Amino acid sequence: MRKLFACLMIMCFAQFVSAQSILRGTVRDTSGKKNVALAVISLLQKNDSTLYRFTRSNNLGAFVFNSINPGKYTMLVTYPNFADLSDEIEVKENDNDMGIVALTEKAKLLDAVVIKSAGAVRIKGDTTEFVADSFKVRDGATVEELLKKLPGFQVNSKGQITAQGQRVQKVLVDGEEFFGDDPTMATKNLGAKAVDKVQVFDNKTEQQDLTGISTGSEGKTVNIKLKEESKKGSFGKAEAGSDFDKLVDARLLYNNFKGKKKFSVYGTKSNTSTGSLNWEDRRKLGMENDFEYDELSGYYFSFGSSDEFDDWSLRGLPNAYTAGMLYINKWNEDKQNVSGSYRFNRLLTNNITNRLTQSIIPNNFFSTTSRSVSYGLNQQHAGNGKYEWKLDSLTSFKLISALTYKTTESLNNSFEEISNPQNDRRTVSERNNSNSATNLQANNQLQYKQLFSKKNRMLLTTLRYGYIEDKQDGLLYSDIDFYKGGIIDSSALLDQQKLFDGSSTTIGGKITFSEPLGTKWRMIAEYSYNQNNSISKKNTFEKSSTGKYEIFNPVFSNNFDLGATSHGATIFSRYDYKKIRAAFGSGFSSIKLNLQNLDLNTTSVYRFRNIIPQASFNYALKPQTGIGLNYRGNTRQPTINQLQPLRDNNDPLNIYIGNPDLKVGFTHNISLRYNSYKVLKARGIWAQAGIDITENAISQKSTFDANTGRRTYTPVNVDGNYRWFFYGDWNKGQGEKKINNYVRLQANGGRNAAFVNGLLNENNYYDLELSYGMRYDVAEKFRFNLAPMGGYNFSKSSLNEALNNNYFSYGGEAELFLVLPGKIELNTTAEFNLRQRIDIFDTNPNIIFWRADISKKVFKNKSGKFVLFANDILDRNKGFQRNISSERVTEETYQRLSRYVMLKFEWSFNKMPGGVK
């Protein structure tokens, strides 16, 4: 018996020994081409990151682990002055040779950390980089699905993205615009499997990158870097859907890559969205974000143009058409490249808006209810072009041009009632506004960059030319009855034509020079000059006895010529050494306005001089962890619309008057940021806080007629205005079959001062929102996401402290993706937005938006898909907005597309590796 037991023990021991493995390798410096002695090599358990074994490399850089249990581990290699290396490995039975394990000096990476596997997040200065293959997604997934898995990212139901608390304003593909500045073109149509890395960073101009100082409010840019094998061939997508009644959705997209050439075309037709590829029509009409603009842009007021091609702020029921094309090519070893794009947008909207307003007036009470029915047709032709020529490794030219032509037609019929129970007064207004407008805008920029053999010496010169032309023809018909004691006391009738003709020409330039002062310091100096000439003619005409609009009304007319000249100079010192990046300096600006009033034949001269200090400090506490402090002073010049004594009566119950005595405001902007990412724990923290304090802020002085409720308002300077904000995001967990968590806190607040009926009214406010998210997924079969949210809104007015405008808000979203038998896919999302009722309103505006779709892939390669989509299943989706200001509280509801069921067919073709199948 003892012999048998001994035999069994020997067999078990032999089996145990045979199950042990050996792990070996050599640690080497990739830049110095030398083996690294005494480096620490640690093995951590894959499931819980606990330390399993560790050793050091010998004098030849070699290391060996004997008697290792087979399985998956995380290997961590560390050595002073080198970036840590973390790699997920699998130890198999017998001998495992890792070969060369490469380390890179920290100085070579500028604080980046090398990570080769799951959990790959790299922080390099202000850029956070995610290795796409570390975040598993299902086959056929788009970039949008990939972004939802990245720490610090949010993607809403419209595909609009926020990253690290800021709205993503642009998505690039390999550093280039994919289709203008529309992020959804890339995120909804590129396949996640084709992506190598995703980078997120602040939107900055080239000058801001050079100086190291940002404005603190740039927003974010996402750059999608494709795998090399994915930059070949073509891909496209065709979609068609209908509810077989009134709604149609269709889209066609084709992209072709051939060497350095890229060609794309698209077209859409939609009754459910704007269908636009211009996700955020930016103020300068779709130009790329590094377009440099002058300091005078605020002095020309464009009365006739508006940007309505954005789903983010869509109101009403849309009927949209879009089309466009894009061409990019590089040649001569990438020394020359050209890109051009054209897009057409046509958006027709119909909307019904109901608004309830409570005015905050001392010793009085006004309640306003209104209902408006509106129609709008907006059309746009936009072309963009860029040519870049690198003469050699030191010299380059870049020419950027944009031309946009817009036409607008609008009609608004409104009914409004103002009541004042204290005085037994009531005002009833019916108003019709119609308008047609055209807007032409051209922007051109020529940039010359000269580098030198001396590191960090650089000359950057930019020349600009811009032109704007506006025309507008509008009609105003208004019939107002003023009641007292239930009887009409008086009436006011308006029947006017309003013609506007305006143009603006701007030329300017900026020169920036960087000179190194040793290895750590450099000096950056800038000078800019801009000249703007504008003509504005706005005239109002009354009807004559002939029925024509030919009687000139001087009270509501305004004609002027404006010449504006600005000079600006700044000088910065920048410090870069090891873990510290710092910059500080100051600027001086001088602006002169020559304003000629053509109606009165008078000339006014305004001079604004300002000193603009700026500073920035960034410190890398350790790899993957950094802190940054930024200060910037900004001037707030009044616009020409604010300076001109213009009277605007488009809304006869709210009359606007300009103020020629306005002063320049000045804002101190201070922001602090912190980011940290721990690789082994897959834990990330992003936080940012800031405050804006404004001197001579431009606010409003409002006067209410106690009998009629009519308001007259004008811009005035006030002191004491400030705004603060905070954003914090904590992420923990990564990978399949694991619970990934995040906690997010957002807050903002401040104080706004204004004058109401001659009295100063200070409104103190703050908003808090706390959310928790939990995600669990098995990429091929199941995904669950739950994100509840709670918030609190506080507002207090000094003129009426007893009025309680504070309320709680609750909500969040839930998402479920499930593969059913027969490989049928179910995807459903519910969004909840519940607000507490406030005292002055009877409504309780709760919104629950639930949508779902069932889809089935067809064809041998699964390139086709039938989708049955149900929108707003509970029929509870409605547009709602609540605004609380220093003088009024407003709740309004507007139309949104509600419940419908649509059958769609999607077909994707792809000759690019890793794309959507």
PDB file of N, CA, C and O in Angstrom, residues 366-399:
ATOM      1  N   PHE A 366     -45.626  90.227 -14.353  1.00  0.00           N
ATOM      2  CA  PHE A 366     -46.056  90.042 -15.731  1.00  0.00           C
ATOM      3  C   PHE A 366     -45.927  88.579 -16.101  1.00  0.00           C
ATOM      4  O   PHE A 366     -44.893  87.957 -15.861  1.00  0.00           O
ATOM      5  N   SER A 367     -46.974  88.043 -16.705  1.00  0.00           N
ATOM      6  CA  SER A 367     -46.945  86.678 -17.201  1.00  0.00           C
ATOM      7  C   SER A 367     -47.250  86.723 -18.693  1.00  0.00           C
ATOM      8  O   SER A 367     -48.224  87.350 -19.119  1.00  0.00           O
ATOM      9  N   THR A 368     -46.424  86.071 -19.496  1.00  0.00           N
ATOM     10  CA  THR A 368     -46.564  86.113 -20.947  1.00  0.00           C
ATOM     11  C   THR A 368     -46.720  84.703 -21.497  1.00  0.00           C
ATOM     12  O   THR A 368     -45.914  83.821 -21.197  1.00  0.00           O
ATOM     13  N   THR A 369     -47.764  84.505 -22.276  1.00  0.00           N
ATOM     14  CA  THR A 369     -47.942  83.240 -22.989  1.00  0.00           C
ATOM     15  C   THR A 369     -47.926  83.537 -24.484  1.00  0.00           C
ATOM     16  O   THR A 369     -48.461  84.553 -24.932  1.00  0.00           O
ATOM     17  N   SER A 370     -47.302  82.648 -25.240  1.00  0.00           N
ATOM     18  CA  SER A 370     -47.240  82.865 -26.680  1.00  0.00           C
ATOM     19  C   SER A 370     -47.264  81.529 -27.404  1.00  0.00           C
ATOM     20  O   SER A 370     -46.873  80.498 -26.854  1.00  0.00           O
ATOM     21  N   ARG A 371     -47.727  81.607 -28.632  1.00  0.00           N
ATOM     22  CA  ARG A 371     -47.747  80.444 -29.513  1.00  0.00           C
ATOM     23  C   ARG A 371     -47.357  80.928 -30.909  1.00  0.00           C
ATOM     24  O   ARG A 371     -47.907  81.923 -31.409  1.00  0.00           O
ATOM     25  N   SER A 372     -46.398  80.252 -31.513  1.00  0.00           N
ATOM     26  CA  SER A 372     -45.956  80.665 -32.839  1.00  0.00           C
ATOM     27  C   SER A 372     -45.894  79.462 -33.762  1.00  0.00           C
ATOM     28  O   SER A 372     -45.559  78.355 -33.353  1.00  0.00           O
ATOM     29  N   VAL A 373     -46.262  79.713 -35.004  1.00  0.00           N
ATOM     30  CA  VAL A 373     -46.172  78.714 -36.064  1.00  0.00           C
ATOM     31  C   VAL A 373     -45.162  79.240 -37.076  1.00  0.00           C
ATOM     32  O   VAL A 373     -45.314  80.359 -37.591  1.00  0.00           O
ATOM     33  N   SER A 374     -44.127  78.445 -37.352  1.00  0.00           N
ATOM     34  CA  SER A 374     -43.052  78.946 -38.209  1.00  0.00           C
ATOM     35  C   SER A 374     -42.765  77.979 -39.349  1.00  0.00           C
ATOM     36  O   SER A 374     -42.982  76.772 -39.248  1.00  0.00           O
ATOM     37  N   TYR A 375     -42.253  78.580 -40.422  1.00  0.00           N
ATOM     38  CA  TYR A 375     -41.827  77.843 -41.613  1.00  0.00           C
ATOM     39  C   TYR A 375     -40.479  78.419 -42.020  1.00  0.00           C
ATOM     40  O   TYR A 375     -40.264  79.638 -42.001  1.00  0.00           O
ATOM     41  N   GLY A 376     -39.549  77.554 -42.363  1.00  0.00           N
ATOM     42  CA  GLY A 376     -38.239  78.036 -42.780  1.00  0.00           C
ATOM     43  C   GLY A 376     -37.644  77.157 -43.859  1.00  0.00           C
ATOM     44  O   GLY A 376     -37.765  75.927 -43.825  1.00  0.00           O
ATOM     45  N   LEU A 377     -37.033  77.794 -44.850  1.00  0.00           N
ATOM     46  CA  LEU A 377     -36.323  77.081 -45.913  1.00  0.00           C
ATOM     47  C   LEU A 377     -34.927  77.673 -46.011  1.00  0.00           C
ATOM     48  O   LEU A 377     -34.769  78.853 -46.345  1.00  0.00           O
ATOM     49  N   ASN A 378     -33.935  76.865 -45.708  1.00  0.00           N
ATOM     50  CA  ASN A 378     -32.548  77.296 -45.763  1.00  0.00           C
ATOM     51  C   ASN A 378     -31.787  76.440 -46.771  1.00  0.00           C
ATOM     52  O   ASN A 378     -31.883  75.207 -46.751  1.00  0.00           O
ATOM     53  N   GLN A 379     -31.022  77.104 -47.655  1.00  0.00           N
ATOM     54  CA  GLN A 379     -30.216  76.407 -48.639  1.00  0.00           C
ATOM     55  C   GLN A 379     -28.796  76.965 -48.617  1.00  0.00           C
ATOM     56  O   GLN A 379     -28.594  78.163 -48.385  1.00  0.00           O
ATOM     57  N   GLN A 380     -27.846  76.072 -48.866  1.00  0.00           N
ATOM     58  CA  GLN A 380     -26.451  76.473 -48.771  1.00  0.00           C
ATOM     59  C   GLN A 380     -25.611  75.750 -49.811  1.00  0.00           C
ATOM     60  O   GLN A 380     -25.759  74.546 -50.024  1.00  0.00           O
ATOM     61  N   HIS A 381     -24.719  76.496 -50.446  1.00  0.00           N
ATOM     62  CA  HIS A 381     -23.659  75.947 -51.284  1.00  0.00           C
ATOM     63  C   HIS A 381     -22.337  76.341 -50.624  1.00  0.00           C
ATOM     64  O   HIS A 381     -22.092  77.529 -50.395  1.00  0.00           O
ATOM     65  N   ALA A 382     -21.505  75.362 -50.315  1.00  0.00           N
ATOM     66  CA  ALA A 382     -20.248  75.649 -49.623  1.00  0.00           C
ATOM     67  C   ALA A 382     -19.107  74.899 -50.289  1.00  0.00           C
ATOM     68  O   ALA A 382     -19.188  73.694 -50.528  1.00  0.00           O
ATOM     69  N   GLY A 383     -18.050  75.626 -50.608  1.00  0.00           N
ATOM     70  CA  GLY A 383     -16.856  75.025 -51.180  1.00  0.00           C
ATOM     71  C   GLY A 383     -15.630  75.374 -50.351  1.00  0.00           C
ATOM     72  O   GLY A 383     -15.491  76.504 -49.879  1.00  0.00           O
ATOM     73  N   ASN A 384     -14.755  74.394 -50.158  1.00  0.00           N
ATOM     74  CA  ASN A 384     -13.528  74.591 -49.405  1.00  0.00           C
ATOM     75  C   ASN A 384     -12.358  74.016 -50.205  1.00  0.00           C
ATOM     76  O   ASN A 384     -12.499  72.970 -50.849  1.00  0.00           O
ATOM     77  N   GLY A 385     -11.234  74.668 -50.137  1.00  0.00           N
ATOM     78  CA  GLY A 385     -10.048  74.170 -50.824  1.00  0.00           C
ATOM     79  C   GLY A 385      -8.786  74.470 -50.041  1.00  0.00           C
ATOM     80  O   GLY A 385      -8.702  75.486 -49.341  1.00  0.00           O
ATOM     81  N   LYS A 386      -7.814  73.575 -50.156  1.00  0.00           N
ATOM     82  CA  LYS A 386      -6.529  73.774 -49.480  1.00  0.00           C
ATOM     83  C   LYS A 386      -5.416  73.231 -50.364  1.00  0.00           C
ATOM     84  O   LYS A 386      -5.533  72.136 -50.925  1.00  0.00           O
ATOM     85  N   TYR A 387      -4.353  74.008 -50.487  1.00  0.00           N
ATOM     86  CA  TYR A 387      -3.169  73.570 -51.213  1.00  0.00           C
ATOM     87  C   TYR A 387      -1.949  73.819 -50.329  1.00  0.00           C
ATOM     88  O   TYR A 387      -1.777  74.916 -49.792  1.00  0.00           O
ATOM     89  N   GLU A 388      -1.132  72.792 -50.158  1.00  0.00           N
ATOM     90  CA  GLU A 388       0.062  72.908 -49.321  1.00  0.00           C
ATOM     91  C   GLU A 388       1.268  72.442 -50.125  1.00  0.00           C
ATOM     92  O   GLU A 388       1.235  71.387 -50.774  1.00  0.00           O
ATOM     93  N   TRP A 389       2.333  73.244 -50.060  1.00  0.00           N
ATOM     94  CA  TRP A 389       3.545  72.976 -50.821  1.00  0.00           C
ATOM     95  C   TRP A 389       4.748  73.078 -49.894  1.00  0.00           C
ATOM     96  O   TRP A 389       5.018  74.141 -49.337  1.00  0.00           O
ATOM     97  N   LYS A 390       5.439  71.958 -49.714  1.00  0.00           N
ATOM     98  CA  LYS A 390       6.651  71.928 -48.915  1.00  0.00           C
ATOM     99  C   LYS A 390       7.845  71.983 -49.867  1.00  0.00           C
ATOM    100  O   LYS A 390       8.190  70.983 -50.503  1.00  0.00           O
ATOM    101  N   LEU A 391       8.449  73.152 -49.953  1.00  0.00           N
ATOM    102  CA  LEU A 391       9.566  73.307 -50.863  1.00  0.00           C
ATOM    103  C   LEU A 391      10.715  72.394 -50.482  1.00  0.00           C
ATOM    104  O   LEU A 391      11.373  71.803 -51.339  1.00  0.00           O
ATOM    105  N   ASP A 392      10.970  72.292 -49.196  1.00  0.00           N
ATOM    106  CA  ASP A 392      11.980  71.389 -48.658  1.00  0.00           C
ATOM    107  C   ASP A 392      11.599  71.088 -47.227  1.00  0.00           C
ATOM    108  O   ASP A 392      10.471  71.379 -46.804  1.00  0.00           O
ATOM    109  N   SER A 393      12.512  70.522 -46.463  1.00  0.00           N
ATOM    110  CA  SER A 393      12.201  70.135 -45.088  1.00  0.00           C
ATOM    111  C   SER A 393      12.021  71.331 -44.169  1.00  0.00           C
ATOM    112  O   SER A 393      11.554  71.187 -43.038  1.00  0.00           O
ATOM    113  N   LEU A 394      12.371  72.543 -44.637  1.00  0.00           N
ATOM    114  CA  LEU A 394      12.318  73.733 -43.779  1.00  0.00           C
ATOM    115  C   LEU A 394      11.273  74.755 -44.219  1.00  0.00           C
ATOM    116  O   LEU A 394      10.863  75.592 -43.414  1.00  0.00           O
ATOM    117  N   THR A 395      10.839  74.721 -45.462  1.00  0.00           N
ATOM    118  CA  THR A 395       9.994  75.787 -45.997  1.00  0.00           C
ATOM    119  C   THR A 395       8.698  75.215 -46.556  1.00  0.00           C
ATOM    120  O   THR A 395       8.701  74.216 -47.271  1.00  0.00           O
ATOM    121  N   SER A 396       7.571  75.869 -46.224  1.00  0.00           N
ATOM    122  CA  SER A 396       6.283  75.410 -46.742  1.00  0.00           C
ATOM    123  C   SER A 396       5.326  76.582 -46.907  1.00  0.00           C
ATOM    124  O   SER A 396       5.433  77.605 -46.215  1.00  0.00           O
ATOM    125  N   PHE A 397       4.386  76.420 -47.846  1.00  0.00           N
ATOM    126  CA  PHE A 397       3.303  77.372 -48.080  1.00  0.00           C
ATOM    127  C   PHE A 397       1.972  76.620 -47.961  1.00  0.00           C
ATOM    128  O   PHE A 397       1.879  75.445 -48.324  1.00  0.00           O
ATOM    129  N   LYS A 398       0.970  77.328 -47.468  1.00  0.00           N
ATOM    130  CA  LYS A 398      -0.369  76.732 -47.401  1.00  0.00           C
ATOM    131  C   LYS A 398      -1.405  77.792 -47.748  1.00  0.00           C
ATOM    132  O   LYS A 398      -1.418  78.874 -47.175  1.00  0.00           O
ATOM    133  N   LEU A 399      -2.271  77.465 -48.694  1.00  0.00           N
ATOM    134  CA  LEU A 399      -3.354  78.354 -49.112  1.00  0.00           C
ATOM    135  C   LEU A 399      -4.684  77.682 -48.792  1.00  0.00           C
ATOM    136  O   LEU A 399      -4.921  76.543 -49.183  1.00  0.00           O
TER     137      LEU A 399
END
